[in-house]
Amino acid sequence: MAEDIQQKLEKYRTAPFDARFPNQNQTRNCWQNYLDYYRCQKALDAKGVDTAPCDWYKRVYKSLCPLSWVNIPSSPISVSIRIVHECHLLSTFPCVAQIEKWDTQREDGTFPGKI
Amino acid sequence: MAHPTQLGFQDAASPVMEELLHFHDHALMIVFLISTLVLYIIIAMVSTKLTNKYILDSQEIEIVWTILPAVILVLIALPSLRILYLMDEINDPHLTIKAMGHQWYWSYEYTDYEDLGFDSYMVPTQDLAPGQFRLLETDHRMVVPMESPIRILVSAEDVLHSWAVPSLGMKMDAVPGRLNQTAFIASRPGLFYGQCSEICGANHSFMPIVVEAVPLEHFENWSSLMLEDA
């Protein structure tokens, strides 16, 4: 079972078609895989078992979820610079990051999903 | 890209767009035929010296001009539905790219392997190199491997935008908080231009999209280079 997951992970290209989310709106697909990863981690950690099988959900949510929904990325043009630039353009808003990242929310205990 | 005084579609760069092009030709031909017939009848009616005050009913022609339009509509509907279902087929993408709309630029994220993300701003007119297209060029292009099925997830970070590339037959609204999925295959290498298609503020006309389809090795080299620049 673990070897199958390893093989699947090695051959991973991108998130495959998921029959639970066959239509245009893939928001739930991203959300569900994010939840599933952290739930899987929590469950396998509680059992004291290797959490490697959970990596499938991690790869899928990384493929699907926009970086700005999840965390501050370490990419060429950093989101944090962009957010500061953008909030200066929006003169009606105070200059704080508008979208709270899911990772930040989980750390703060304000994440809306049940993990 | 579009040419000055262009009337028809841009050359198709994906199989779906080719189908749409041919369907449009088919439907437009039917429209022209019907319009020509009607125009001929109008002219004939208006220019005749004959009069007839005594026609009361005409069962046969009534049947013909009821059945014939129904048949024509079926002839339009069948190819249309074929393409609709073709566009909806389950495809197995090789790559997922996220296109995020901002005021007023697009950002692209390639996160299947590493976290690659970059912004794509329009090149201002005064900074264009000779031969480049005004209001269409961007500093960073969305590079894709050709002849591979690619999934695009479109969303927005602030207001509504719309990600459109006519030669690929694509347009998908970018809605904040929602991930809209679309897919394409670039049949040939090249540069494919598009523009934001949902009013989004002062610079809505100045946030174009450029898709660059290249062979796979070139795509791999490009993505390594982009990651190194991080």
XYZ file of C-alpha atoms in Angstrom:
345
model
C 0.000 0.000 0.000
C 2.752 2.396 0.970
C 4.769 1.256 -2.039
C 1.802 2.047 -4.310
C 1.634 5.551 -2.935
C 5.386 5.902 -3.387
C 5.060 4.815 -7.005
C 2.159 7.184 -7.580
C 4.131 10.023 -6.060
C 7.183 9.279 -8.183
C 5.094 9.312 -11.349
C 3.170 12.415 -10.281
C 2.724 14.967 -13.043
C -0.220 17.035 -11.929
C -3.500 16.644 -10.059
C -5.458 13.968 -11.937
C -9.137 14.172 -12.817
C -11.203 13.771 -9.625
C -14.696 12.433 -10.258
C -15.934 14.131 -7.085
C -15.300 17.472 -8.758
C -16.103 16.981 -12.423
C -17.174 20.529 -13.243
C -15.727 23.946 -13.870
C -15.618 25.070 -10.253
C -12.549 23.444 -8.702
C -12.526 25.522 -5.493
C -13.782 22.590 -3.455
C -11.176 20.269 -4.976
C -8.363 22.506 -3.697
C -10.047 22.948 -0.307
C -10.766 19.242 0.149
C -7.218 18.147 -0.625
C -5.791 20.769 1.698
C -8.051 19.499 4.477
C -7.315 15.878 3.643
C -3.564 16.441 3.876
C -3.665 17.949 7.340
C -6.280 15.501 8.558
C -4.176 12.607 7.249
C -1.106 14.048 8.982
C -2.989 14.452 12.235
C -4.482 10.939 12.068
C -1.242 9.160 11.156
C 0.754 11.170 13.695
C -1.726 10.155 16.382
C -1.181 6.505 15.415
C 2.587 6.999 15.322
C 2.744 5.787 11.719
C 4.839 7.175 8.841
C 2.961 10.098 7.236
C 4.407 9.564 3.743
C 1.056 8.464 2.220
C -0.307 11.910 3.065
C 2.088 13.445 0.574
C -0.307 12.622 -2.268
C -2.811 15.148 -0.889
C -0.029 17.645 -0.440
C 1.052 17.348 -4.078
C -2.551 17.720 -5.254
C -3.337 20.758 -3.147
C -0.055 22.361 -4.155
C -0.983 21.846 -7.791
C -4.475 23.235 -7.433
C -4.517 25.861 -4.709
C -3.320 29.388 -5.452
C -0.237 30.233 -3.416
C -1.927 33.305 -1.982
C -4.668 31.172 -0.448
C -2.220 28.865 1.303
C 0.953 30.682 2.269
C 3.535 33.296 1.349
C 5.495 31.694 -1.489
C 9.245 31.872 -2.020
C 8.886 32.702 -5.738
C 10.753 35.232 -7.928
C 8.296 38.022 -7.342
C 7.226 37.641 -3.749
C 3.589 37.901 -2.843
C 4.437 39.932 0.246
C 5.949 42.710 -1.903
C 2.957 42.589 -4.193
C 0.482 42.783 -1.336
C 2.196 45.896 0.043
C 2.217 47.442 -3.446
C -1.401 46.564 -4.078
C -2.684 47.815 -0.773
C -1.049 51.177 -1.426
C -3.129 51.342 -4.610
C -6.349 50.590 -2.758
C -6.636 53.884 -0.963
C -9.807 52.876 0.847
C -8.270 49.911 2.652
C -5.733 49.852 5.464
C -2.395 48.396 4.419
C -2.646 44.875 5.789
C -2.721 41.627 3.825
C -6.336 41.204 2.753
C -6.314 37.430 2.404
C -5.317 35.526 5.495
C -3.385 32.483 4.428
C -4.684 29.115 5.418
C -1.351 28.095 6.952
C -1.350 31.262 9.066
C -4.915 30.594 10.105
C -4.086 27.052 11.137
C -1.213 28.305 13.259
C -3.412 30.967 14.817
C -6.247 28.526 15.400
C -8.625 30.507 13.210
C -8.743 28.065 10.299
C -12.400 27.575 9.275
C -12.093 23.912 8.306
C -12.265 20.955 10.642
C -8.919 19.173 10.866
C -3.005 38.153 -32.734
C -5.654 40.195 -34.529
C -4.776 42.142 -37.659
C -6.074 45.583 -38.596
C -9.478 45.408 -40.372
C -9.711 41.707 -39.496
C -13.250 40.336 -39.845
C -12.920 36.622 -39.037
C -11.394 34.630 -36.209
C -7.669 34.445 -35.570
C -5.958 31.278 -36.825
C -6.726 28.366 -34.524
C -3.936 27.200 -32.246
C -5.827 24.408 -30.506
C -8.033 21.545 -31.730
C -11.113 22.980 -29.986
C -10.687 26.337 -31.674
C -10.378 24.565 -35.043
C -13.712 22.872 -34.409
C -15.304 26.152 -33.393
C -13.979 27.805 -36.540
C -15.449 25.120 -38.789
C -18.759 25.198 -36.930
C -18.908 28.951 -37.330
C -18.293 28.568 -41.068
C -21.123 26.025 -41.255
C -23.609 28.126 -39.269
C -22.701 31.327 -41.101
C -23.159 29.610 -44.478
C -26.689 28.599 -43.441
C -27.338 32.171 -42.326
C -26.098 33.560 -45.652
C -28.235 31.088 -47.634
C -31.389 31.956 -45.725
C -30.690 35.679 -45.925
C -30.090 35.475 -49.666
C -33.325 33.551 -50.166
C -35.320 36.031 -48.105
C -33.745 39.001 -49.857
C -34.545 37.457 -53.235
C -38.152 36.878 -52.218
C -38.497 40.439 -50.943
C -37.146 41.872 -54.158
C -39.349 39.574 -56.218
C -42.438 40.527 -54.237
C -41.721 44.216 -54.453
C -40.871 44.314 -58.143
C -43.637 42.152 -59.636
C -46.533 43.610 -61.638
C -48.734 40.552 -61.003
C -51.437 40.693 -58.357
C -53.555 37.973 -56.874
C -56.377 38.727 -54.478
C -57.824 35.231 -54.106
C -55.368 32.897 -52.393
C -57.143 31.497 -49.375
C -55.064 28.617 -48.013
C -51.922 26.765 -48.980
C -51.424 23.635 -46.976
C -48.408 22.341 -48.889
C -46.209 25.407 -48.630
C -47.117 25.835 -44.966
C -45.900 22.306 -44.328
C -42.672 22.951 -46.253
C -41.827 26.173 -44.497
C -42.432 24.582 -41.093
C -40.528 21.357 -41.626
C -37.597 22.871 -43.494
C -36.596 25.355 -40.738
C -36.880 22.542 -38.184
C -34.505 20.446 -40.281
C -32.104 23.383 -40.638
C -32.119 23.911 -36.883
C -31.289 20.256 -36.329
C -28.427 20.595 -38.809
C -27.096 23.470 -36.724
C -27.733 21.844 -33.347
C -25.986 18.538 -34.030
C -22.486 19.896 -34.705
C -22.999 22.437 -31.938
C -23.769 19.774 -29.348
C -20.915 17.638 -30.645
C -18.470 20.447 -29.935
C -20.082 21.209 -26.582
C -19.541 17.645 -25.417
C -16.078 17.551 -26.930
C -15.103 20.592 -24.859
C -16.469 18.881 -21.773
C -14.547 15.653 -22.151
C -12.530 14.390 -19.242
C -8.942 15.087 -20.087
C -5.869 14.007 -18.220
C -3.700 17.105 -17.994
C 0.081 16.946 -17.933
C 0.467 20.317 -16.271
C -1.577 22.685 -14.120
C -1.060 26.431 -14.294
C -2.874 28.978 -12.181
C -3.672 32.330 -13.757
C -4.477 34.910 -11.084
C -5.959 38.246 -12.083
C -4.918 41.392 -10.254
C -5.473 45.079 -10.805
C -3.866 45.369 -13.350
C -1.725 42.390 -14.347
C -1.839 38.603 -14.416
C 0.302 36.305 -12.328
C 1.025 32.705 -13.213
C 1.815 29.902 -10.805
C 3.390 26.596 -11.805
C 3.291 24.584 -8.591
C 3.198 20.940 -9.698
C 6.829 20.421 -8.713
C 8.386 23.588 -7.296
C 6.696 26.819 -6.274
C 7.202 28.885 -9.401
C 5.208 32.091 -9.605
C 5.705 35.336 -11.474
C 3.837 38.447 -12.523
C 3.103 39.425 -16.103
C 2.828 43.170 -16.717
C 2.063 44.828 -20.025
C 5.089 46.355 -21.751
C 4.409 50.127 -21.921
C 4.234 51.530 -25.441
C 7.390 53.606 -25.065
C 9.381 50.494 -24.055
C 8.374 48.310 -27.004
C 11.111 46.839 -29.186
C 10.653 47.167 -32.977
C 8.192 44.581 -34.243
C 6.433 44.124 -30.901
C 2.699 44.663 -30.571
C 1.258 47.684 -28.793
C -0.876 46.891 -25.702
C -0.361 43.161 -26.211
C 3.193 42.355 -25.139
C 4.097 41.405 -21.579
C 7.374 41.271 -19.685
C 6.929 37.602 -18.714
C 4.979 35.191 -20.886
C 3.072 32.117 -19.817
C 5.250 29.433 -21.359
C 3.646 26.050 -22.014
C 4.820 22.838 -23.642
C 3.143 22.333 -27.008
C 0.947 19.335 -27.838
C 0.331 18.597 -24.133
C -3.046 18.837 -22.414
C -2.806 21.649 -19.911
C -5.212 22.579 -17.149
C -5.587 26.283 -16.373
C -7.158 27.337 -13.081
C -8.291 30.932 -13.301
C -8.976 33.090 -10.283
C -8.616 36.673 -9.124
C -7.113 38.416 -6.140
C -9.247 41.532 -6.066
C -12.061 42.174 -8.557
C -13.532 40.252 -11.473
C -11.253 39.707 -14.448
C -11.432 37.315 -17.379
C -8.604 35.314 -18.901
C -9.044 35.088 -22.646
C -6.890 33.839 -25.532
C -8.942 33.834 -28.750
C -6.616 31.714 -30.883
C -6.820 28.928 -28.306
C -10.601 29.353 -28.104
C -10.412 30.174 -24.410
C -12.148 32.597 -22.126
C -12.692 32.019 -18.441
C -13.888 34.472 -15.814
C -11.570 35.155 -12.905
C -13.670 35.378 -9.748
C -12.095 36.126 -6.353
C -12.393 33.111 -4.057
C -13.275 30.738 -6.888
C -11.115 28.459 -9.024
C -12.402 28.103 -12.561
C -10.973 25.240 -14.553
C -10.385 25.154 -18.281
C -8.030 23.134 -20.451
C -6.335 23.300 -23.805
C -3.759 21.726 -26.074
C -1.513 24.025 -28.103
C -1.337 22.304 -31.496
C 1.622 24.326 -32.709
C 4.440 26.393 -31.208
C 3.972 30.145 -31.224
C 2.855 33.241 -29.382
C -0.840 33.555 -28.638
C -2.188 36.866 -27.427
C -5.250 37.767 -25.427
C -6.625 40.567 -23.286
C -8.503 40.850 -20.023
C -12.187 40.384 -20.821
C -14.024 41.653 -17.764
C -14.068 45.307 -16.792
C -11.832 45.675 -13.795
C -10.965 49.330 -13.364
C -8.834 52.006 -14.920
C -6.282 49.750 -16.621
C -8.574 46.954 -17.709
C -7.428 47.416 -21.323
C -3.779 47.224 -20.301
C -3.362 43.783 -18.771
C -2.807 41.444 -21.708
C -2.048 37.741 -21.773
C 0.663 36.088 -23.852
C 0.904 32.314 -24.086
C 4.164 30.998 -25.537
C 3.964 27.382 -26.722
C 7.337 25.714 -27.089
C 8.712 22.160 -27.351
C 8.981 20.334 -24.037
C 12.775 20.680 -23.658
C 12.517 24.438 -24.110
C 9.762 24.531 -21.495
C 11.923 22.581 -19.055
C 14.887 24.903 -19.664
C 12.690 27.952 -19.196
C 11.208 26.717 -15.931
C 14.674 25.883 -14.545
C 15.860 29.373 -15.485
C 12.827 31.000 -13.882
C 13.362 29.052 -10.670
C 17.046 30.002 -10.599
C 16.136 33.667 -10.868
C 14.093 33.348 -7.677
